[in-house]
Amino acid sequence: SVMETTREDIFDRIMGLPGLRILKPWYSKHKEVLLYLFFGGLAVFLNLGLFVFFTKNLGWGDLFANVVDWIICVLFQFITNKTWVFAAETDSTKGLVAQLTGFFGGRLLTLLLEELILGIFIVGLHWNRIAVKLAAQIFVIVANYVISKFFVFKKKS
């Protein structure tokens, strides 16, 4: 409902700036998805950047680099999803641990999917690593949104 939260965040304030005010009703209606896509986009760039850095600059293997990359990106995503996307407040350490556990658990499932895709198409078929990594990210982002929205940060009714 409209009364769920009235607390303005940085993104609400940005949308209140002259020139952007005209978009505020549309933004407000689609805020969750827009912020998820915004932070998801940042996570994709972080993910790809780290992957290239680890494989090209440090010489790490593709699958190992992907796991380290994943851990860093999941922490980034948890913080941004909890704080801005789903505004999922917790009132106890137990609640926070439950969210963190559910979030990492869901991300672990999508990591396994991504590792399978990378293993088949990069390691097995020798396809272009960046193209495969980018395509895998699309599947991962959609699956992660569903898991986060409906399982990890679901609104209490």
XYZ file of N, CA and C in Angstrom:
471
model
N 0.834 -1.194 0.000
C 0.000 0.000 0.000
C 0.867 1.240 0.000
N 0.245 2.379 -0.246
C 0.963 3.649 -0.302
C 1.499 4.023 1.074
N 0.850 3.575 2.136
C 1.220 3.951 3.497
C 2.358 3.109 4.057
N 2.837 2.094 3.298
C 3.869 1.199 3.804
C 5.101 1.946 4.294
N 5.617 2.846 3.468
C 6.793 3.591 3.881
C 6.713 5.006 3.326
N 6.987 5.952 4.185
C 6.978 7.339 3.744
C 8.378 7.915 3.831
N 9.315 7.130 4.292
C 10.695 7.571 4.433
C 11.317 7.766 3.054
N 11.813 8.956 2.797
C 12.460 9.235 1.509
C 13.916 8.809 1.565
N 14.372 8.186 0.516
C 15.787 7.858 0.419
C 16.439 8.779 -0.613
N 17.712 8.569 -0.848
C 18.464 9.417 -1.776
C 17.855 9.417 -3.173
N 17.306 8.279 -3.594
C 16.745 8.162 -4.934
C 15.436 8.944 -5.047
N 14.630 8.950 -3.973
C 13.407 9.754 -3.963
C 13.767 11.235 -4.064
N 14.812 11.645 -3.346
C 15.240 13.048 -3.383
C 15.775 13.428 -4.764
N 16.499 12.527 -5.403
C 17.001 12.797 -6.763
C 15.829 12.991 -7.717
N 14.801 12.173 -7.577
C 13.633 12.277 -8.463
C 12.832 13.550 -8.197
N 13.085 14.208 -7.078
C 12.417 15.463 -6.768
C 13.125 16.677 -7.338
N 14.289 16.459 -7.964
C 15.046 17.575 -8.539
C 14.336 18.142 -9.763
N 14.529 19.445 -10.006
C 13.921 20.046 -11.211
C 14.343 19.266 -12.455
N 13.411 19.069 -13.354
C 13.700 18.314 -14.568
C 13.395 16.839 -14.425
N 13.515 16.322 -13.204
C 13.210 14.906 -12.974
C 11.837 14.726 -12.331
N 11.297 15.814 -11.768
C 9.998 15.735 -11.075
C 8.905 15.148 -11.952
N 8.960 15.441 -13.234
C 7.927 14.946 -14.150
C 7.892 13.408 -14.194
N 9.038 12.783 -13.912
C 9.135 11.314 -13.930
C 8.810 10.673 -12.582
N 8.667 11.501 -11.532
C 8.518 10.950 -10.183
C 7.324 10.002 -10.025
N 6.117 10.313 -10.581
C 5.005 9.354 -10.422
C 5.325 7.987 -11.050
N 5.928 8.009 -12.225
C 6.307 6.754 -12.896
C 7.383 6.034 -12.089
N 8.358 6.799 -11.614
C 9.433 6.230 -10.790
C 8.849 5.595 -9.529
N 7.970 6.316 -8.849
C 7.385 5.805 -7.599
C 6.633 4.501 -7.820
N 5.927 4.418 -8.936
C 5.157 3.212 -9.251
C 6.066 2.009 -9.518
N 7.223 2.259 -10.124
C 8.127 1.176 -10.538
C 9.454 1.174 -9.773
N 9.489 1.839 -8.637
C 10.746 2.055 -7.902
C 11.513 0.760 -7.624
N 10.836 -0.257 -7.106
C 11.523 -1.491 -6.734
C 12.262 -2.110 -7.920
N 11.570 -2.247 -9.027
C 12.183 -2.855 -10.212
C 13.292 -1.955 -10.768
N 13.047 -0.643 -10.804
C 14.066 0.280 -11.320
C 15.338 0.239 -10.479
N 15.179 0.264 -9.154
C 16.361 0.197 -8.291
C 17.040 -1.165 -8.391
N 16.248 -2.234 -8.518
C 16.847 -3.558 -8.685
C 17.687 -3.594 -9.965
N 17.141 -3.045 -11.050
C 17.871 -3.018 -12.317
C 19.102 -2.109 -12.234
N 18.968 -0.974 -11.559
C 20.097 -0.056 -11.388
C 21.232 -0.746 -10.629
N 20.925 -1.284 -9.453
C 21.965 -1.949 -8.663
C 22.408 -3.254 -9.308
N 21.482 -3.926 -9.999
C 21.854 -5.121 -10.755
C 22.833 -4.773 -11.860
N 22.590 -3.642 -12.530
C 23.513 -3.172 -13.564
C 24.883 -2.873 -12.993
N 24.907 -2.187 -11.840
C 26.195 -1.925 -11.183
C 26.888 -3.239 -10.813
N 26.106 -4.196 -10.334
C 26.669 -5.495 -9.956
C 27.224 -6.236 -11.171
N 26.543 -6.115 -12.325
C 27.046 -6.759 -13.549
C 28.400 -6.166 -13.929
N 28.500 -4.823 -13.894
C 29.789 -4.193 -14.223
C 30.862 -4.575 -13.214
N 30.508 -4.596 -11.931
C 31.449 -5.016 -10.897
C 31.863 -6.463 -11.140
N 30.871 -7.315 -11.421
C 31.102 -8.733 -11.660
C 32.041 -8.943 -12.856
N 31.724 -8.297 -13.971
C 32.567 -8.451 -15.169
C 33.955 -7.868 -14.955
N 34.008 -6.699 -14.316
C 35.299 -6.058 -14.056
C 36.194 -6.915 -13.185
N 35.633 -7.453 -12.118
C 36.411 -8.328 -11.235
C 36.828 -9.600 -11.965
N 35.900 -10.173 -12.749
C 36.195 -11.400 -13.493
C 37.381 -11.189 -14.439
N 37.355 -10.093 -15.191
C 38.452 -9.783 -16.118
C 39.734 -9.535 -15.339
N 39.646 -8.760 -14.259
C 40.825 -8.468 -13.435
C 41.444 -9.761 -12.897
N 40.604 -10.631 -12.326
C 41.112 -11.866 -11.733
C 41.698 -12.811 -12.786
N 41.041 -12.926 -13.955
C 41.520 -13.867 -14.973
C 42.680 -13.301 -15.782
N 42.599 -12.034 -16.187
C 43.647 -11.444 -17.040
C 44.836 -10.942 -16.235
N 44.570 -10.168 -15.180
C 45.662 -9.549 -14.424
C 46.298 -10.494 -13.410
N 45.483 -11.307 -12.767
C 46.025 -12.203 -11.746
C 46.250 -13.617 -12.273
N 45.718 -13.922 -13.474
C 45.926 -15.233 -14.080
C 45.151 -16.359 -13.428
N 44.095 -16.033 -12.705
C 43.294 -17.063 -12.051
C 42.475 -17.821 -13.082
N 42.137 -19.067 -12.759
C 41.260 -19.862 -13.609
C 39.856 -19.271 -13.612
N 39.114 -19.504 -14.693
C 37.780 -18.926 -14.861
C 36.822 -19.272 -13.723
N 36.764 -20.530 -13.348
C 35.785 -20.954 -12.353
C 36.132 -20.448 -10.955
N 37.429 -20.471 -10.603
C 37.848 -19.947 -9.302
C 37.625 -18.440 -9.236
N 37.995 -17.731 -10.292
C 37.794 -16.275 -10.349
C 36.313 -15.949 -10.186
N 35.459 -16.743 -10.794
C 34.022 -16.507 -10.717
C 33.504 -16.648 -9.291
N 34.034 -17.596 -8.526
C 33.577 -17.796 -7.150
C 33.995 -16.614 -6.263
N 35.240 -16.165 -6.377
C 35.704 -15.020 -5.579
C 34.910 -13.772 -5.970
N 34.752 -13.574 -7.251
C 33.962 -12.492 -7.819
C 32.538 -12.541 -7.233
N 31.966 -13.713 -7.194
C 30.618 -13.925 -6.692
C 30.482 -13.489 -5.234
N 31.415 -13.886 -4.396
C 31.348 -13.537 -2.968
C 31.320 -12.019 -2.787
N 32.195 -11.316 -3.484
C 32.255 -9.852 -3.390
C 30.948 -9.231 -3.893
N 30.470 -9.706 -5.026
C 29.250 -9.145 -5.623
C 28.006 -9.442 -4.799
N 27.930 -10.604 -4.180
C 26.763 -10.940 -3.364
C 26.705 -10.042 -2.126
N 27.836 -9.744 -1.529
C 27.844 -8.812 -0.399
C 27.352 -7.434 -0.836
N 27.824 -6.961 -1.988
C 27.366 -5.683 -2.550
C 25.855 -5.721 -2.787
N 25.379 -6.799 -3.369
C 23.952 -6.926 -3.682
C 23.094 -7.012 -2.430
N 23.565 -7.735 -1.427
C 22.782 -7.837 -0.189
C 22.580 -6.461 0.422
N 23.656 -5.713 0.519
C 23.575 -4.379 1.129
C 22.638 -3.475 0.325
N 22.788 -3.444 -1.004
C 21.954 -2.560 -1.819
C 20.503 -3.030 -1.882
N 20.282 -4.337 -1.967
C 18.912 -4.858 -2.016
C 18.195 -4.636 -0.684
N 18.870 -4.915 0.403
C 18.264 -4.752 1.724
C 17.970 -3.282 2.005
N 18.908 -2.408 1.674
C 18.802 -0.995 2.018
C 17.855 -0.236 1.104
N 18.009 -0.381 -0.215
C 17.271 0.475 -1.142
C 16.195 -0.237 -1.950
N 16.497 -1.401 -2.495
C 15.544 -2.046 -3.410
C 14.285 -2.487 -2.672
N 14.447 -3.302 -1.649
C 13.303 -3.856 -0.944
C 13.039 -3.162 0.389
N 13.927 -2.238 0.793
C 13.798 -1.520 2.071
C 13.356 -2.483 3.173
N 14.105 -3.572 3.298
C 13.739 -4.667 4.203
C 14.405 -4.478 5.557
N 13.691 -3.814 6.436
C 14.234 -3.581 7.768
C 14.113 -4.836 8.613
N 15.060 -4.988 9.524
C 15.011 -6.101 10.470
C 15.103 -5.508 11.867
N 14.427 -6.145 12.805
C 14.433 -5.611 14.171
C 15.238 -6.489 15.125
N 15.957 -7.457 14.572
C 16.762 -8.322 15.435
C 17.938 -8.900 14.655
N 18.924 -9.342 15.392
C 20.066 -10.009 14.777
C 19.601 -11.290 14.097
N 18.663 -11.982 14.736
C 18.122 -13.220 14.172
C 17.485 -12.950 12.805
N 16.724 -11.858 12.706
C 16.098 -11.486 11.441
C 17.125 -11.160 10.368
N 18.180 -10.450 10.755
C 19.248 -10.099 9.824
C 19.973 -11.347 9.340
N 20.278 -12.248 10.260
C 20.956 -13.500 9.900
C 20.070 -14.332 8.970
N 18.753 -14.345 9.235
C 17.830 -15.090 8.374
C 17.833 -14.505 6.963
N 17.805 -13.169 6.858
C 17.853 -12.534 5.540
C 19.171 -12.840 4.840
N 20.269 -12.685 5.564
C 21.588 -12.917 4.972
C 21.734 -14.366 4.523
N 21.276 -15.293 5.335
C 21.342 -16.718 4.998
C 20.486 -17.031 3.779
N 19.255 -16.515 3.761
C 18.372 -16.731 2.618
C 18.930 -16.112 1.346
N 19.498 -14.916 1.492
C 20.055 -14.209 0.341
C 21.234 -14.987 -0.240
N 22.176 -15.372 0.632
C 23.335 -16.140 0.156
C 22.918 -17.502 -0.372
N 21.921 -18.131 0.255
C 21.425 -19.425 -0.221
C 20.846 -19.328 -1.627
N 20.026 -18.302 -1.849
C 19.458 -18.087 -3.181
C 20.540 -17.785 -4.200
N 21.498 -16.958 -3.787
C 22.596 -16.605 -4.689
C 23.489 -17.817 -4.965
N 23.589 -18.720 -3.992
C 24.364 -19.946 -4.198
C 23.718 -20.799 -5.285
N 22.395 -20.879 -5.287
C 21.701 -21.621 -6.346
C 22.003 -21.020 -7.714
N 21.962 -19.681 -7.806
C 22.216 -19.060 -9.106
C 23.703 -19.106 -9.461
N 24.580 -19.167 -8.449
C 26.008 -19.359 -8.725
C 26.223 -20.728 -9.383
N 25.548 -21.743 -8.857
C 25.693 -23.085 -9.435
C 25.219 -23.097 -10.883
N 24.116 -22.399 -11.158
C 23.628 -22.264 -12.527
C 24.680 -21.563 -13.397
N 25.243 -20.478 -12.886
C 26.251 -19.738 -13.642
C 27.509 -20.576 -13.872
N 27.963 -21.273 -12.849
C 29.148 -22.119 -12.988
C 28.917 -23.200 -14.054
N 27.702 -23.755 -14.086
C 27.354 -24.755 -15.087
C 27.436 -24.147 -16.491
N 26.857 -22.950 -16.649
C 26.900 -22.262 -17.946
C 28.345 -21.976 -18.353
N 29.150 -21.437 -17.427
C 30.554 -21.129 -17.739
C 31.340 -22.402 -18.052
N 31.086 -23.440 -17.269
C 31.797 -24.703 -17.481
C 31.514 -25.297 -18.852
N 30.252 -25.277 -19.261
C 29.875 -25.840 -20.558
C 30.402 -24.982 -21.707
N 30.103 -23.671 -21.656
C 30.353 -22.828 -22.822
C 31.755 -22.228 -22.906
N 32.391 -21.960 -21.764
C 33.758 -21.412 -21.819
C 34.779 -22.543 -21.769
N 34.694 -23.351 -20.697
C 35.687 -24.406 -20.505
C 35.514 -25.525 -21.528
N 34.262 -25.967 -21.723
C 34.007 -27.094 -22.614
C 34.015 -26.743 -24.092
N 33.272 -25.702 -24.474
C 33.109 -25.377 -25.891
C 34.021 -24.243 -26.371
N 34.753 -23.631 -25.424
C 35.713 -22.555 -25.743
C 35.066 -21.348 -26.421
N 33.839 -21.017 -26.013
C 33.175 -19.831 -26.540
C 33.800 -18.599 -25.895
N 33.509 -17.440 -26.425
C 34.045 -16.186 -25.902
C 33.639 -16.011 -24.436
N 34.625 -15.869 -23.554
C 34.358 -15.844 -22.111
C 33.508 -14.650 -21.696
N 33.721 -13.485 -22.294
C 32.955 -12.302 -21.889
C 31.508 -12.413 -22.378
N 31.295 -12.867 -23.600
C 29.942 -13.031 -24.130
C 29.152 -14.039 -23.290
N 29.790 -15.153 -22.938
C 29.127 -16.182 -22.131
C 28.832 -15.641 -20.734
N 29.803 -14.963 -20.136
C 29.640 -14.398 -18.793
C 28.482 -13.398 -18.786
N 28.399 -12.554 -19.797
C 27.333 -11.560 -19.887
C 25.964 -12.233 -20.052
N 25.878 -13.220 -20.918
C 24.624 -13.951 -21.118
C 24.206 -14.656 -19.820
N 25.149 -15.248 -19.127
C 24.855 -15.933 -17.869
C 24.314 -14.945 -16.836
N 24.844 -13.726 -16.837
C 24.394 -12.706 -15.891
C 22.918 -12.363 -16.063
N 22.423 -12.387 -17.295
C 21.006 -12.096 -17.533
C 20.131 -13.134 -16.826
N 20.454 -14.395 -16.977
C 19.706 -15.456 -16.290
C 19.797 -15.281 -14.780
N 20.981 -14.981 -14.298
C 21.226 -14.841 -12.866
C 20.423 -13.667 -12.283
N 20.405 -12.534 -12.964
C 19.690 -11.349 -12.459
C 18.187 -11.626 -12.308
N 17.596 -12.243 -13.309
C 16.160 -12.542 -13.251
C 15.865 -13.527 -12.115
N 16.634 -14.579 -12.027
C 16.422 -15.580 -10.973
C 16.627 -14.967 -9.590
N 17.641 -14.128 -9.447
C 17.914 -13.499 -8.155
C 16.787 -12.557 -7.723
N 16.197 -11.838 -8.672
C 15.087 -10.944 -8.334
C 13.920 -11.745 -7.772
N 13.578 -12.810 -8.447
C 12.457 -13.655 -7.998
C 12.733 -14.204 -6.605
N 13.919 -14.717 -6.387
C 14.277 -15.280 -5.076
C 14.239 -14.199 -4.000
N 14.822 -13.025 -4.282
C 14.858 -11.947 -3.288
C 13.469 -11.422 -2.954
N 12.681 -11.156 -3.980
C 11.351 -10.557 -3.774
C 10.394 -11.500 -3.063
N 10.363 -12.748 -3.474
C 9.336 -13.658 -2.978
C 9.783 -14.553 -1.821
N 11.087 -14.619 -1.551
C 11.548 -15.492 -0.474
C 12.362 -14.768 0.594
N 13.337 -13.966 0.192
C 14.256 -13.368 1.164
C 13.690 -12.106 1.804
N 13.234 -11.167 0.978
C 12.782 -9.861 1.480
C 11.275 -9.685 1.339
N 10.528 -10.791 1.375
C 9.071 -10.694 1.173
C 8.456 -9.813 2.272
N 7.493 -9.007 1.841
C 6.807 -8.101 2.778
C 5.885 -8.910 3.666
N 5.881 -8.557 4.947
C 4.968 -9.229 5.880
C 3.578 -8.622 5.695
N 2.553 -9.491 5.647
C 1.202 -8.944 5.450
C 0.467 -8.768 6.756
